PDB file of C-alpha atoms in Angstrom:
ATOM      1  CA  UNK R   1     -19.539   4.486  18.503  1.00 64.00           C
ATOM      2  CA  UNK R   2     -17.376   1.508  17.970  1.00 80.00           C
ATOM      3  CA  UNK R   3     -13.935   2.793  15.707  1.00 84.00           C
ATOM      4  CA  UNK R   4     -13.559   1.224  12.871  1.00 91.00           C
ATOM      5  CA  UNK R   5     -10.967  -0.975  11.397  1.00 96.00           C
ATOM      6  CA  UNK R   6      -7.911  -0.182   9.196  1.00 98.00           C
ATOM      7  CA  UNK R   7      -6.315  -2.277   6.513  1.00 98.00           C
ATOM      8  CA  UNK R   8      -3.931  -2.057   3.949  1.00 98.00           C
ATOM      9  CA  UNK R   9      -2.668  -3.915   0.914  1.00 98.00           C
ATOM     10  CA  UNK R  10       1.148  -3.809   0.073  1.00 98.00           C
ATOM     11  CA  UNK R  11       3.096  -5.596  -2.390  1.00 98.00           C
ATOM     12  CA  UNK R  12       5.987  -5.420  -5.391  1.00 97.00           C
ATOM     13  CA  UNK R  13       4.488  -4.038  -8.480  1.00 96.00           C
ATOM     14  CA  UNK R  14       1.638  -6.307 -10.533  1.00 95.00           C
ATOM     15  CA  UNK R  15       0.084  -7.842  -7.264  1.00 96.00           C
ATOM     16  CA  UNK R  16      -3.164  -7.184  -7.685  1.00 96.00           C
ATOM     17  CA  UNK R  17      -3.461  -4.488  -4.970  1.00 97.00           C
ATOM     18  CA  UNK R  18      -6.206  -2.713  -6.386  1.00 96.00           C
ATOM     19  CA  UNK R  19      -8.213  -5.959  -7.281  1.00 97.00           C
ATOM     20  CA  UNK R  20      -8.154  -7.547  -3.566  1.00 98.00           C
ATOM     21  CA  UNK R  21      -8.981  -4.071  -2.048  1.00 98.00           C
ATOM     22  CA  UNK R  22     -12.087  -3.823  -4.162  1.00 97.00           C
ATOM     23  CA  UNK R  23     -12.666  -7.675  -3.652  1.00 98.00           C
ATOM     24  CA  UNK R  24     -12.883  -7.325   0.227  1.00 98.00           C
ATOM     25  CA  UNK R  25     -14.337  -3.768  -0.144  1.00 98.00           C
ATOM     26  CA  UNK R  26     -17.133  -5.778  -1.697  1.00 97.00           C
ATOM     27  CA  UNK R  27     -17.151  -8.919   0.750  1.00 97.00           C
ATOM     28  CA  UNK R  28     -17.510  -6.385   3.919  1.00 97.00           C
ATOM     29  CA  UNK R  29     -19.893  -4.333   2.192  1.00 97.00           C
ATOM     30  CA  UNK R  30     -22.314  -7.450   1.679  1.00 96.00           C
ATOM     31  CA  UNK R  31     -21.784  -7.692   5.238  1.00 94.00           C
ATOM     32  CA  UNK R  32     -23.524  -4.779   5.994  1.00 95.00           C
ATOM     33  CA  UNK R  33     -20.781  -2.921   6.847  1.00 95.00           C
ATOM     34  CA  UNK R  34     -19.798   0.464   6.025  1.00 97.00           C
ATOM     35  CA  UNK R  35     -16.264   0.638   3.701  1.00 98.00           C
ATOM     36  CA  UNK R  36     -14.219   3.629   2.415  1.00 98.00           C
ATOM     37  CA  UNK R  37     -11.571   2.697  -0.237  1.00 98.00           C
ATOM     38  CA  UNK R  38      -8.804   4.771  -0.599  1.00 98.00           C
ATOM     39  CA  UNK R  39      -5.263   4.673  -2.062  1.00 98.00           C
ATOM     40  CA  UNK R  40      -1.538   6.009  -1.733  1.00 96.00           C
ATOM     41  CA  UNK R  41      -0.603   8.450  -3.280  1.00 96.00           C
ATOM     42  CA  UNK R  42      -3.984  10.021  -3.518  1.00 97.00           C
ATOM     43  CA  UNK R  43      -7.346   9.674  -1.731  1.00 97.00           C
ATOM     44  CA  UNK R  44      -7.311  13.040  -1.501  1.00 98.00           C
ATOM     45  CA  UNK R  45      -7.851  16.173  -4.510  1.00 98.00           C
ATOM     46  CA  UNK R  46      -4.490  17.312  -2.507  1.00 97.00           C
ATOM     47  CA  UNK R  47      -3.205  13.751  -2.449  1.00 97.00           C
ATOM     48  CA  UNK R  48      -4.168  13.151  -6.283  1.00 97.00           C
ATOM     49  CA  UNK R  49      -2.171  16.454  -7.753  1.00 96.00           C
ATOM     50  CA  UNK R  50       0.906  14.993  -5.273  1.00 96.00           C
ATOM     51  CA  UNK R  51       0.536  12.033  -7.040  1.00 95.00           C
ATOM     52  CA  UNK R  52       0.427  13.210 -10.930  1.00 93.00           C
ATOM     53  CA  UNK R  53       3.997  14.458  -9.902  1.00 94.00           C
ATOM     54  CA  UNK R  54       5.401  11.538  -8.057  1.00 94.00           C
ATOM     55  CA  UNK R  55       3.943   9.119 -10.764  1.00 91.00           C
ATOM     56  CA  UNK R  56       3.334  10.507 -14.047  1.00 87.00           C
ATOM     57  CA  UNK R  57       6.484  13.395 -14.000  1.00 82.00           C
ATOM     58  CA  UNK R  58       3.315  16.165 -14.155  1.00 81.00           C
ATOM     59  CA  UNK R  59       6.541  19.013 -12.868  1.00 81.00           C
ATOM     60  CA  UNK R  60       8.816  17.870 -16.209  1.00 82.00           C
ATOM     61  CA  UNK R  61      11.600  18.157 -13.728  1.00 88.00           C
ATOM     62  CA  UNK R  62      14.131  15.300 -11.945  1.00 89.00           C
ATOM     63  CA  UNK R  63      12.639  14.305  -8.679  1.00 92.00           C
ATOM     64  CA  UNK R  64      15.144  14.360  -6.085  1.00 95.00           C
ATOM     65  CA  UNK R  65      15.061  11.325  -4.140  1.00 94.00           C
ATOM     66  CA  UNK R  66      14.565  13.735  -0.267  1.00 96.00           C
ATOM     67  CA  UNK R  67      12.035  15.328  -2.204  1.00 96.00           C
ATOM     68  CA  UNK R  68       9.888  12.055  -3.193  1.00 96.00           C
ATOM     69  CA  UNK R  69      10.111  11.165  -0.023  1.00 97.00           C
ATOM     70  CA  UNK R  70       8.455  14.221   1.756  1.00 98.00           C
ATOM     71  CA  UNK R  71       5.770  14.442  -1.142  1.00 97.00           C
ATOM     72  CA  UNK R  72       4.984  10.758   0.014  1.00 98.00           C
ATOM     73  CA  UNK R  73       4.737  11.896   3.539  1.00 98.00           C
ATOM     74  CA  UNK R  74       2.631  14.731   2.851  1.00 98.00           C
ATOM     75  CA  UNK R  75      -0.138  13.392   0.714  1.00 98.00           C
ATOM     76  CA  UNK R  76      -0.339  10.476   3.384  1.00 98.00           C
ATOM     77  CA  UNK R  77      -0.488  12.995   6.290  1.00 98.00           C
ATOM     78  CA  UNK R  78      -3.189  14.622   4.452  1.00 98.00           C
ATOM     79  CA  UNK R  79      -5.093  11.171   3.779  1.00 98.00           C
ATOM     80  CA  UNK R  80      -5.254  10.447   7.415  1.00 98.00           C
ATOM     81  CA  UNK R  81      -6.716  13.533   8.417  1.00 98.00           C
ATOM     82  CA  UNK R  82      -8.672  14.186   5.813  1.00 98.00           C
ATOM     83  CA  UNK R  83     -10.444  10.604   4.931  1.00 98.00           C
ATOM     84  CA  UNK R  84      -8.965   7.542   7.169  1.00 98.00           C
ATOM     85  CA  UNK R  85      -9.332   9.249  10.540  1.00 98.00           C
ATOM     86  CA  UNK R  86     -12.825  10.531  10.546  1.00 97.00           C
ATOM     87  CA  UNK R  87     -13.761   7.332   8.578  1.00 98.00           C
ATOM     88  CA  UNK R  88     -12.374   5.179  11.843  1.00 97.00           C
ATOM     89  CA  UNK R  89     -14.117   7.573  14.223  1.00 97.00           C
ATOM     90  CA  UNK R  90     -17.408   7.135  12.326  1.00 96.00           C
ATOM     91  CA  UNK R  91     -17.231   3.440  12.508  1.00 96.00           C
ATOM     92  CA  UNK R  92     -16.195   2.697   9.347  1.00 97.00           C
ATOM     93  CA  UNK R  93     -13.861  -0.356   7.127  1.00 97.00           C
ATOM     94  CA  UNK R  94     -11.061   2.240   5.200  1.00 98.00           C
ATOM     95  CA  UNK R  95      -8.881  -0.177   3.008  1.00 98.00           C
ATOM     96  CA  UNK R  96      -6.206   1.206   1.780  1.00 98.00           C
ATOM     97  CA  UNK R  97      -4.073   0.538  -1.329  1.00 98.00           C
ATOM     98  CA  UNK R  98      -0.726   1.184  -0.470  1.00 98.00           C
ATOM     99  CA  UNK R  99       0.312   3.331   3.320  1.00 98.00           C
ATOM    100  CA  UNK R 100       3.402   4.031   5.311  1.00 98.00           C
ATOM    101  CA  UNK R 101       5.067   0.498   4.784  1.00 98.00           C
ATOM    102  CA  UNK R 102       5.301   1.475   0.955  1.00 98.00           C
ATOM    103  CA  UNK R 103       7.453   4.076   1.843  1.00 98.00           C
ATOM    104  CA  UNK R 104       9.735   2.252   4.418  1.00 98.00           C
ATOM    105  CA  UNK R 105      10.308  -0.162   1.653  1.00 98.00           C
ATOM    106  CA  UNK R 106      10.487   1.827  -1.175  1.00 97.00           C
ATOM    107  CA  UNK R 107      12.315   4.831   0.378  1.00 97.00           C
ATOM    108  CA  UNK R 108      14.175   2.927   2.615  1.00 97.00           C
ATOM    109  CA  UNK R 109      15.013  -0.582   1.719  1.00 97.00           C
ATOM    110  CA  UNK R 110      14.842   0.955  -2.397  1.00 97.00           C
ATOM    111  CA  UNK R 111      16.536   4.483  -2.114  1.00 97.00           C
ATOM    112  CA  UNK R 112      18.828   3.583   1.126  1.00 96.00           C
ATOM    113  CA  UNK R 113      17.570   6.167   3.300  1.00 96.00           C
ATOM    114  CA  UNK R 114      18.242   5.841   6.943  1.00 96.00           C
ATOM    115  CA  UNK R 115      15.714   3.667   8.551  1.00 94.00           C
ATOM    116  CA  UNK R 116      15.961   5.992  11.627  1.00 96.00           C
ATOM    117  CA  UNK R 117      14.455   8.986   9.474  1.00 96.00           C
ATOM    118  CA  UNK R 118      12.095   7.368   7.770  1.00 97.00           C
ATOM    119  CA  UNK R 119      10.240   5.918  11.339  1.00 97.00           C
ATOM    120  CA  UNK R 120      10.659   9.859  11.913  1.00 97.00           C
ATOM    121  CA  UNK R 121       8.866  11.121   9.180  1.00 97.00           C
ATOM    122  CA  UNK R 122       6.195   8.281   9.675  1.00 98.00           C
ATOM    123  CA  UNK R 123       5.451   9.462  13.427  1.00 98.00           C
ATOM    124  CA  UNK R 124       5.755  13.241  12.875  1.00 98.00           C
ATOM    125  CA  UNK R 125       3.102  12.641   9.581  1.00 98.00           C
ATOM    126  CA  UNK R 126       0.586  10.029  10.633  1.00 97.00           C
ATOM    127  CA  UNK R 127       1.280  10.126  14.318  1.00 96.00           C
ATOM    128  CA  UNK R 128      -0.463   7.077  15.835  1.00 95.00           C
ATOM    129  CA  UNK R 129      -2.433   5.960  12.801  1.00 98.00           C
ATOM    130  CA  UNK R 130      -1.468   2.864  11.085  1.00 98.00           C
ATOM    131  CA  UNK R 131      -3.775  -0.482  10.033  1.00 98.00           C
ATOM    132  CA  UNK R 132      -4.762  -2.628  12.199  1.00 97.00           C
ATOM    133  CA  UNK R 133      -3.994  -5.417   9.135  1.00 97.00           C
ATOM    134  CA  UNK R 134      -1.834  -5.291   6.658  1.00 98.00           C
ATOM    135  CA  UNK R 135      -1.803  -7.876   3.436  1.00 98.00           C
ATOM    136  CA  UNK R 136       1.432  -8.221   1.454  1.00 98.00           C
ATOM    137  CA  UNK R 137       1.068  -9.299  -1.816  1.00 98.00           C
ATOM    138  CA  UNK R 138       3.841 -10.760  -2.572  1.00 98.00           C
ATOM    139  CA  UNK R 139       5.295 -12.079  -6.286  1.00 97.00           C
ATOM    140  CA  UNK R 140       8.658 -12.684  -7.970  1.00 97.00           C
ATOM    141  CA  UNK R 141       9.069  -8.994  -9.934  1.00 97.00           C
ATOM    142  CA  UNK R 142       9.727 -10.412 -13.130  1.00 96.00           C
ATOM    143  CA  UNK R 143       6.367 -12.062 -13.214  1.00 96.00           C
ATOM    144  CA  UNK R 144       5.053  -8.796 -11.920  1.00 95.00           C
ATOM    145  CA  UNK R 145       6.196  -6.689 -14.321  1.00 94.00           C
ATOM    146  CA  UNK R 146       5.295  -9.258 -17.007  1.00 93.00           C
ATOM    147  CA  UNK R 147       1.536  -9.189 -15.638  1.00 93.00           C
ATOM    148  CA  UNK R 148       1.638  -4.881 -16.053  1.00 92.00           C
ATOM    149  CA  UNK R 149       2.744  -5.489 -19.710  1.00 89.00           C
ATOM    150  CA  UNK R 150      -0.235  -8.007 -20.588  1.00 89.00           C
ATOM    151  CA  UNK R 151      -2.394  -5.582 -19.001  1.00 85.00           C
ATOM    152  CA  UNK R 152      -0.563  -2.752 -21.135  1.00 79.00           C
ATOM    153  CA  UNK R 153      -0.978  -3.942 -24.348  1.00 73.00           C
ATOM    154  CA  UNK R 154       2.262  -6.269 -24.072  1.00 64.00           C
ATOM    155  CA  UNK R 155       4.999  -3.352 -24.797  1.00 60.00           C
ATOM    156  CA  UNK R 156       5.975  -2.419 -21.928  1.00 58.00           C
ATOM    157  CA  UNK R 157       4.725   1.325 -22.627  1.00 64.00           C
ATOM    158  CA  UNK R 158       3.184   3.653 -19.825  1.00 76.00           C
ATOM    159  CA  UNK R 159       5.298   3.011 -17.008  1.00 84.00           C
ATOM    160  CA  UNK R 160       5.145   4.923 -14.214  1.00 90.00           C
ATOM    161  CA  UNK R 161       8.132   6.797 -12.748  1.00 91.00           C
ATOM    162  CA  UNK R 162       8.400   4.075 -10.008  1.00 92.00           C
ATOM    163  CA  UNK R 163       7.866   1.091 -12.295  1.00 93.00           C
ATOM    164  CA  UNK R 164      10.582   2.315 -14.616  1.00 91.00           C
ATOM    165  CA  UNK R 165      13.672   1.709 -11.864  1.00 94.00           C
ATOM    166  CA  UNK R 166      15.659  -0.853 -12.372  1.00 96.00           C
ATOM    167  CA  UNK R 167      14.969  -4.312 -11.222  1.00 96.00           C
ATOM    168  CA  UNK R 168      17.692  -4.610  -8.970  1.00 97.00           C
ATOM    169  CA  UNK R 169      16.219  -1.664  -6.980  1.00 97.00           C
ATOM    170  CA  UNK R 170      12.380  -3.820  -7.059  1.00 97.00           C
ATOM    171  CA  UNK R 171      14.241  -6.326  -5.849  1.00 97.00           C
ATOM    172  CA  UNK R 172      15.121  -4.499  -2.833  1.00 98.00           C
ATOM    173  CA  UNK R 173      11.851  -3.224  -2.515  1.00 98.00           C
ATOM    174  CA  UNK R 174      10.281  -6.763  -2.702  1.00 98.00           C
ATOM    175  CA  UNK R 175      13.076  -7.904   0.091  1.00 98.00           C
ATOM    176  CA  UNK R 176      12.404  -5.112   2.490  1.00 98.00           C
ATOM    177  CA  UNK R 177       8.394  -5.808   2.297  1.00 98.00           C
ATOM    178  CA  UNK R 178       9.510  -9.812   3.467  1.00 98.00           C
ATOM    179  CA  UNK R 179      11.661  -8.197   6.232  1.00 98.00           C
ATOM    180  CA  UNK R 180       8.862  -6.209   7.425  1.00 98.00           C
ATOM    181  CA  UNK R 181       6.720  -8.808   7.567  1.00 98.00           C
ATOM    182  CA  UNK R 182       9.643 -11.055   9.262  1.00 98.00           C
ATOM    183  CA  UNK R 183       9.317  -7.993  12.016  1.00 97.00           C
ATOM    184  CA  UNK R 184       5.606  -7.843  12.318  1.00 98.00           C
ATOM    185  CA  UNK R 185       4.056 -10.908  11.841  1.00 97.00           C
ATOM    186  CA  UNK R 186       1.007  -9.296  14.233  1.00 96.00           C
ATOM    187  CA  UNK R 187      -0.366  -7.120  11.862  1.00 98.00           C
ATOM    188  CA  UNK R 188       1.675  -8.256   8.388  1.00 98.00           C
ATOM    189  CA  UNK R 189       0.142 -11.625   6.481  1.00 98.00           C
ATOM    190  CA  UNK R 190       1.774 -12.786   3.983  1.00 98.00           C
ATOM    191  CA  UNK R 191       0.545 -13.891   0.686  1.00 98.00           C
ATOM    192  CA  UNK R 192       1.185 -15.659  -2.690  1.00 98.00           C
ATOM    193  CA  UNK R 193       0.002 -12.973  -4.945  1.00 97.00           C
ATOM    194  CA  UNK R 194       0.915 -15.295  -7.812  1.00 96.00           C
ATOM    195  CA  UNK R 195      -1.722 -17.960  -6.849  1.00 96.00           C
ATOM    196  CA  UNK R 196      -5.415 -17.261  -8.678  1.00 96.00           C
ATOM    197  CA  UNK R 197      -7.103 -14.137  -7.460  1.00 96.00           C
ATOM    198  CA  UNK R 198      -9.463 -15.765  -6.682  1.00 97.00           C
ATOM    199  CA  UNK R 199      -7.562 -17.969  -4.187  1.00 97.00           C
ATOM    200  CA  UNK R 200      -6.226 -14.814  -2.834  1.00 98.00           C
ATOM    201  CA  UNK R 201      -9.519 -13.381  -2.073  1.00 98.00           C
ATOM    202  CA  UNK R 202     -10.249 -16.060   0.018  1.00 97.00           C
ATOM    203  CA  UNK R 203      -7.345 -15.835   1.983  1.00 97.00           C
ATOM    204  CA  UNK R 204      -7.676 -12.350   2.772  1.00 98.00           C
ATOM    205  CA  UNK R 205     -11.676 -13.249   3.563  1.00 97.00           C
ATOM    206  CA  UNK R 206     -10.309 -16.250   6.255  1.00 96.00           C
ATOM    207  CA  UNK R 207      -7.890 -13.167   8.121  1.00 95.00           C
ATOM    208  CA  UNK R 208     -10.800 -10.675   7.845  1.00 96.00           C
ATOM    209  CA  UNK R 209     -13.741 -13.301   8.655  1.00 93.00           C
ATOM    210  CA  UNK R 210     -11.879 -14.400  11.941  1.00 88.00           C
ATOM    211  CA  UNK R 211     -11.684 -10.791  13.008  1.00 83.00           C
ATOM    212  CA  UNK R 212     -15.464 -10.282  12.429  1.00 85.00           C
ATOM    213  CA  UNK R 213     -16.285 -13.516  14.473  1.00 77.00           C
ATOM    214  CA  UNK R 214     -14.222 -12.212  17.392  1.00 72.00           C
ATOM    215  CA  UNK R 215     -15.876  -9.264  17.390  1.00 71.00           C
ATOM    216  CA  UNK R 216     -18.750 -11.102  17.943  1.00 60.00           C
TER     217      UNK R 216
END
């Protein structure tokens, strides 16, 4: 059986992550194709409890910053064996909201943590399994953040533990995501995730279509 394909969606906060994964999810699936959505943290009833802690401050304790980072790695290491690796071998699409870059940018770029380690933890946790496309969403983080209060009820309340660092810190998240992509501009496309949604989808559909036609 043919392995399937892997792709990810990355991005600043307020992108629209969530809404192009289902979007494509969708697209492929009218295709006739077989698609498992997943996200990060999570995907997993292992990866979800990780992520009640990481997010939502479920311990009621200060997260050390070494800490956050292995509780990344270890819901992710249990999301590829658990869903995105027998998915592939089966045939299947897995798109995936959020992977491994989020934590090279986040950790890295974000916290300062030494690039070095973090490649480490990424090969000793997911080994050889990374997407085959990745789409980064990218937008100016004040309009970001303004889109996740509209959608909030306009108060800002509700923030997640990530979302509430400061903006100087999303702004080095946002600039390590353009570096990346600056790096590995085989598998990382870039786009305007403040054009419509609409005008998004598309985009991603153009990548994704070509790949379909060369498959033949």
């Amino acid at each position: 059986m043919k392995r399937g394909r892997f792709i990810s969606f990355e991005g600043p906060e307020g992108g629209g992550k969530s809404t192009q994964a289902r979007r494509l999810a969708e697209a492929l699936e009218a295709r006739g194709l077989r698609v498992v959505v997943t996200r990060e943290p999570g995907g997993t009833p292992t990866g979800e409890a990780i992520r009640e802690i990481l997010q939502h401050d479920r311990a009621g304790e200060p997260l050390a910053p070494e800490a956050e980072t292995l509780l990344f790695a270890a819901c992710r290491a249990q999301l590829v064996r658990r869903i995105i690796r027998p998915a592939l071998a089966d045939g299947a699409w897995v798109i995936c909201d959020r992977f491994a870059d989020s934590t090279t940018v986040y950790q890295g770029h974000g916290r300062g943590f030494d690039p070095e380690a973090i490649r480490a933890l990424h090969a000793f946790s997911l080994g050889d399994t990374w997407p085959d496309r990745t789409f980064l969403l990218d937008l100016d983080i004040e309009e970001g953040f303004r889109r996740i209060a509209r959608a909030r009820g306009g108060d800002g309340a509700g923030l997640d533990r990530m979302e509430r660092e400061t903006r100087a810190f999303h702004r080095r998240v946002r600039e390590g995501y353009l570096a990346l992509a600056r790096a590995e501009p085989e598998r990382i496309c870039v786009l305007d995730a403040g054009a419509d949604p609409g005008a998004v989808a598309a985009r991603v559909w153009e990548e994704v279509a070509r790949e379909l036609d060369a498959d033949g």
